Amino acid sequence: MADTMTRVRELREAVFQGAASAWGNPLRAGLGALAIAVAVATIVVVVTAIDGVGRYARTVGARAFGSDTFLVAQIASSGNISRRELAEKQQRNPAIRRSDLRFLERHADGDVILASTVQRVADVIAANRKFQNASVTGTTATLAELRDLGIGEGRFLRREEELRGAQVAVIGADLADELFPGQDPLAASIRVAGRKFEVIGVQARLGASGGTSLDRSVYIPITTFERVFGPPPSLSVFARPRTGDDTAPAEGIVRSALRARRQLQPGVADNFDVLLPEAARGFVENLARRISAAAGPISAMALLAAIVVVTNTMLVSVTQKTREIGVRRALGASRTQIMREVVAESILVSLAGGAAGTVLTALVLSTIASAVGLAIVVRGSTVAWALAAAALSGLLAGYYPARRATRIDVIAAVRAE
């Protein structure tokens, strides 16, 4: 017990002496703290970027594609395909029709939620205002069960509106802002392809996915879409399991049902495409992996540079305190005590820089997030890791100067001016 109390008292004294030394030389301590602050800021930015890209991939995937959702279409690809491959698919894969959807609903609807969609670009008019090149989507009411549509006001389409071909619409945030500035769009009228639609819902601002804005959308019942624009060349069918989050069984059910519908023999390749959620999120997740791969080297280089700066400042500190160290050694201070004080000063300077870098970075990221409307969050675990890295850097940076301080010749140090 006595030994423990003695060690605690010695550590407290070392911390006090280290703090006093750093406080007495603010320029030197500030230089070391600045280096650590820059390194820690780099770590916080990189880690927050990785976390943000991951959350962005999940959020955008849920909005643009749907969580645990896969797509069945005549032609579907997560990236660019060659002209030759496109031509082959156009020749091999028949269009997906409403009759195919009805067949799937009869044979797979008990296990799988299905929603068909078809899109085209059209101008949307409200009074004397026009929104050009809106993305008009004809769909079924079940789409809201598959995708996070972000309905901010009102509601989405209903099944009975789909069955009777009601002329109702859900519009995106860009259309609401441009067509109804300072007004409530709900229950207002818009015109699409000369037809009048009642606005029943408005989406919250969703941002973009793959460079395409998600706020330029107009959703109308698919039956209404066909009446306004005519039968589409082909439908896209989104699907997900009714229970659980494993898409493999649901994919197998839909694939088998559509193969049976088209009378494909075993061993014959599918004449339709299936796009899985992993492929749809592939670009953003690949970006996250690239950032993660670069995060380690970038953070390590930043910390190494900071350690070198702090080491140099501590060597200057030891040199400036040569006489003081000699006098204290002559009065009975041990090598261990001197070493503890130098290391404590290094760690305190590093922690101060780490805390300052973390706080300033969090404030800057928060400001940027508010300005651009992104959900950028500096997590508590990121702060903990950043401060731990700062403390470890201070320990490593202070070790060599501390060892050098313990090897000072006492007599020569006392005589030094």
PDB file of N, CA and C in Angstrom, residues 64-66 68-81 89 96 236-240 247 251 254-255 270 272-283:
ATOM      1  N   ALA A  64     -32.346   4.803 -53.248  1.00  0.00           N
ATOM      2  CA  ALA A  64     -32.327   4.631 -54.699  1.00  0.00           C
ATOM      3  C   ALA A  64     -32.609   3.200 -55.120  1.00  0.00           C
ATOM      4  N   PHE A  65     -32.295   2.243 -54.262  1.00  0.00           N
ATOM      5  CA  PHE A  65     -32.437   0.842 -54.660  1.00  0.00           C
ATOM      6  C   PHE A  65     -33.264   0.058 -53.662  1.00  0.00           C
ATOM      7  N   GLY A  66     -33.057   0.340 -52.367  1.00  0.00           N
ATOM      8  CA  GLY A  66     -33.786  -0.383 -51.335  1.00  0.00           C
ATOM      9  C   GLY A  66     -32.863  -1.312 -50.568  1.00  0.00           C
ATOM     10  N   ASP A  68     -31.743  -4.589 -48.855  1.00  0.00           N
ATOM     11  CA  ASP A  68     -32.080  -6.006 -49.036  1.00  0.00           C
ATOM     12  C   ASP A  68     -33.036  -6.199 -50.208  1.00  0.00           C
ATOM     13  N   THR A  69     -32.871  -5.373 -51.222  1.00  0.00           N
ATOM     14  CA  THR A  69     -33.744  -5.413 -52.391  1.00  0.00           C
ATOM     15  C   THR A  69     -32.926  -5.768 -53.623  1.00  0.00           C
ATOM     16  N   PHE A  70     -33.493  -6.572 -54.504  1.00  0.00           N
ATOM     17  CA  PHE A  70     -32.823  -6.865 -55.767  1.00  0.00           C
ATOM     18  C   PHE A  70     -33.733  -6.470 -56.921  1.00  0.00           C
ATOM     19  N   LEU A  71     -33.145  -6.342 -58.095  1.00  0.00           N
ATOM     20  CA  LEU A  71     -33.852  -5.832 -59.267  1.00  0.00           C
ATOM     21  C   LEU A  71     -33.868  -6.894 -60.352  1.00  0.00           C
ATOM     22  N   VAL A  72     -35.035  -7.091 -60.960  1.00  0.00           N
ATOM     23  CA  VAL A  72     -35.175  -7.962 -62.118  1.00  0.00           C
ATOM     24  C   VAL A  72     -35.569  -7.091 -63.301  1.00  0.00           C
ATOM     25  N   ALA A  73     -34.793  -7.167 -64.373  1.00  0.00           N
ATOM     26  CA  ALA A  73     -35.055  -6.301 -65.524  1.00  0.00           C
ATOM     27  C   ALA A  73     -34.604  -6.988 -66.801  1.00  0.00           C
ATOM     28  N   GLN A  74     -35.034  -6.436 -67.915  1.00  0.00           N
ATOM     29  CA  GLN A  74     -34.582  -6.959 -69.204  1.00  0.00           C
ATOM     30  C   GLN A  74     -33.073  -6.826 -69.320  1.00  0.00           C
ATOM     31  N   ILE A  75     -32.566  -5.655 -68.950  1.00  0.00           N
ATOM     32  CA  ILE A  75     -31.123  -5.400 -68.938  1.00  0.00           C
ATOM     33  C   ILE A  75     -30.810  -4.601 -67.691  1.00  0.00           C
ATOM     34  N   ALA A  76     -29.906  -5.095 -66.872  1.00  0.00           N
ATOM     35  CA  ALA A  76     -29.505  -4.395 -65.648  1.00  0.00           C
ATOM     36  C   ALA A  76     -28.024  -4.616 -65.425  1.00  0.00           C
ATOM     37  N   SER A  77     -27.338  -3.536 -65.050  1.00  0.00           N
ATOM     38  CA  SER A  77     -25.902  -3.622 -64.799  1.00  0.00           C
ATOM     39  C   SER A  77     -25.516  -2.584 -63.769  1.00  0.00           C
ATOM     40  N   SER A  78     -24.557  -2.929 -62.902  1.00  0.00           N
ATOM     41  CA  SER A  78     -24.084  -1.985 -61.891  1.00  0.00           C
ATOM     42  C   SER A  78     -23.031  -1.035 -62.434  1.00  0.00           C
ATOM     43  N   GLY A  79     -22.573  -1.266 -63.651  1.00  0.00           N
ATOM     44  CA  GLY A  79     -21.548  -0.410 -64.257  1.00  0.00           C
ATOM     45  C   GLY A  79     -21.777  -0.321 -65.754  1.00  0.00           C
ATOM     46  N   ASN A  80     -20.783   0.190 -66.470  1.00  0.00           N
ATOM     47  CA  ASN A  80     -20.899   0.302 -67.915  1.00  0.00           C
ATOM     48  C   ASN A  80     -20.760  -1.071 -68.567  1.00  0.00           C
ATOM     49  N   ILE A  81     -21.533  -1.309 -69.617  1.00  0.00           N
ATOM     50  CA  ILE A  81     -21.400  -2.537 -70.392  1.00  0.00           C
ATOM     51  C   ILE A  81     -21.060  -2.155 -71.825  1.00  0.00           C
ATOM     52  N   LYS A  89     -27.717  -8.704 -75.174  1.00  0.00           N
ATOM     53  CA  LYS A  89     -28.807  -8.785 -74.201  1.00  0.00           C
ATOM     54  C   LYS A  89     -30.122  -8.324 -74.806  1.00  0.00           C
ATOM     55  N   ILE A  96     -39.877  -7.349 -70.119  1.00  0.00           N
ATOM     56  CA  ILE A  96     -40.705  -7.781 -68.986  1.00  0.00           C
ATOM     57  C   ILE A  96     -42.011  -7.007 -69.039  1.00  0.00           C
ATOM     58  N   SER A 236     -39.217  -2.715 -64.960  1.00  0.00           N
ATOM     59  CA  SER A 236     -38.217  -3.138 -63.988  1.00  0.00           C
ATOM     60  C   SER A 236     -38.969  -3.566 -62.733  1.00  0.00           C
ATOM     61  N   VAL A 237     -38.567  -4.682 -62.152  1.00  0.00           N
ATOM     62  CA  VAL A 237     -39.281  -5.217 -60.991  1.00  0.00           C
ATOM     63  C   VAL A 237     -38.325  -5.262 -59.801  1.00  0.00           C
ATOM     64  N   PHE A 238     -38.661  -4.505 -58.753  1.00  0.00           N
ATOM     65  CA  PHE A 238     -37.912  -4.561 -57.506  1.00  0.00           C
ATOM     66  C   PHE A 238     -38.553  -5.616 -56.612  1.00  0.00           C
ATOM     67  N   ALA A 239     -37.720  -6.334 -55.853  1.00  0.00           N
ATOM     68  CA  ALA A 239     -38.237  -7.404 -54.998  1.00  0.00           C
ATOM     69  C   ALA A 239     -37.382  -7.546 -53.750  1.00  0.00           C
ATOM     70  N   ARG A 240     -38.027  -7.992 -52.691  1.00  0.00           N
ATOM     71  CA  ARG A 240     -37.317  -8.284 -51.448  1.00  0.00           C
ATOM     72  C   ARG A 240     -38.114  -9.317 -50.664  1.00  0.00           C
ATOM     73  N   THR A 247     -31.564 -12.125 -49.040  1.00  0.00           N
ATOM     74  CA  THR A 247     -32.227 -12.019 -50.341  1.00  0.00           C
ATOM     75  C   THR A 247     -32.098 -13.289 -51.171  1.00  0.00           C
ATOM     76  N   GLU A 251     -34.583 -14.325 -54.091  1.00  0.00           N
ATOM     77  CA  GLU A 251     -34.047 -14.261 -55.448  1.00  0.00           C
ATOM     78  C   GLU A 251     -34.278 -15.587 -56.176  1.00  0.00           C
ATOM     79  N   VAL A 254     -38.007 -15.887 -57.232  1.00  0.00           N
ATOM     80  CA  VAL A 254     -38.339 -15.037 -58.384  1.00  0.00           C
ATOM     81  C   VAL A 254     -37.667 -15.557 -59.646  1.00  0.00           C
ATOM     82  N   ARG A 255     -36.417 -15.957 -59.524  1.00  0.00           N
ATOM     83  CA  ARG A 255     -35.694 -16.458 -60.694  1.00  0.00           C
ATOM     84  C   ARG A 255     -36.372 -17.731 -61.241  1.00  0.00           C
ATOM     85  N   ASP A 270     -30.331 -17.626 -68.035  1.00  0.00           N
ATOM     86  CA  ASP A 270     -31.467 -16.721 -67.852  1.00  0.00           C
ATOM     87  C   ASP A 270     -31.551 -15.738 -69.014  1.00  0.00           C
ATOM     88  N   PHE A 272     -33.009 -12.854 -68.660  1.00  0.00           N
ATOM     89  CA  PHE A 272     -33.329 -11.625 -67.926  1.00  0.00           C
ATOM     90  C   PHE A 272     -32.155 -11.373 -66.982  1.00  0.00           C
ATOM     91  N   ASP A 273     -32.043 -10.149 -66.490  1.00  0.00           N
ATOM     92  CA  ASP A 273     -30.952  -9.786 -65.585  1.00  0.00           C
ATOM     93  C   ASP A 273     -31.466  -9.614 -64.167  1.00  0.00           C
ATOM     94  N   VAL A 274     -30.643 -10.027 -63.207  1.00  0.00           N
ATOM     95  CA  VAL A 274     -30.938  -9.819 -61.785  1.00  0.00           C
ATOM     96  C   VAL A 274     -29.788  -9.019 -61.187  1.00  0.00           C
ATOM     97  N   LEU A 275     -30.099  -7.868 -60.608  1.00  0.00           N
ATOM     98  CA  LEU A 275     -29.091  -7.012 -59.993  1.00  0.00           C
ATOM     99  C   LEU A 275     -29.266  -7.062 -58.481  1.00  0.00           C
ATOM    100  N   LEU A 276     -28.245  -7.565 -57.792  1.00  0.00           N
ATOM    101  CA  LEU A 276     -28.312  -7.718 -56.343  1.00  0.00           C
ATOM    102  C   LEU A 276     -27.927  -6.417 -55.643  1.00  0.00           C
ATOM    103  N   PRO A 277     -28.328  -6.237 -54.376  1.00  0.00           N
ATOM    104  CA  PRO A 277     -28.020  -4.981 -53.669  1.00  0.00           C
ATOM    105  C   PRO A 277     -26.535  -4.731 -53.530  1.00  0.00           C
ATOM    106  N   GLU A 278     -25.734  -5.804 -53.409  1.00  0.00           N
ATOM    107  CA  GLU A 278     -24.286  -5.620 -53.291  1.00  0.00           C
ATOM    108  C   GLU A 278     -23.724  -4.982 -54.548  1.00  0.00           C
ATOM    109  N   ALA A 279     -24.242  -5.390 -55.703  1.00  0.00           N
ATOM    110  CA  ALA A 279     -23.767  -4.812 -56.965  1.00  0.00           C
ATOM    111  C   ALA A 279     -24.224  -3.373 -57.107  1.00  0.00           C
ATOM    112  N   ALA A 280     -25.446  -3.078 -56.659  1.00  0.00           N
ATOM    113  CA  ALA A 280     -25.966  -1.707 -56.770  1.00  0.00           C
ATOM    114  C   ALA A 280     -25.179  -0.741 -55.905  1.00  0.00           C
ATOM    115  N   ARG A 281     -24.693  -1.231 -54.745  1.00  0.00           N
ATOM    116  CA  ARG A 281     -23.922  -0.361 -53.855  1.00  0.00           C
ATOM    117  C   ARG A 281     -22.428  -0.460 -54.114  1.00  0.00           C
ATOM    118  N   GLY A 282     -22.068  -1.205 -55.153  1.00  0.00           N
ATOM    119  CA  GLY A 282     -20.663  -1.515 -55.384  1.00  0.00           C
ATOM    120  C   GLY A 282     -19.766  -0.300 -55.517  1.00  0.00           C
ATOM    121  N   PHE A 283     -20.218   0.724 -56.260  1.00  0.00           N
ATOM    122  CA  PHE A 283     -19.347   1.881 -56.508  1.00  0.00           C
ATOM    123  C   PHE A 283     -18.982   2.581 -55.209  1.00  0.00           C
TER     124      PHE A 283
END
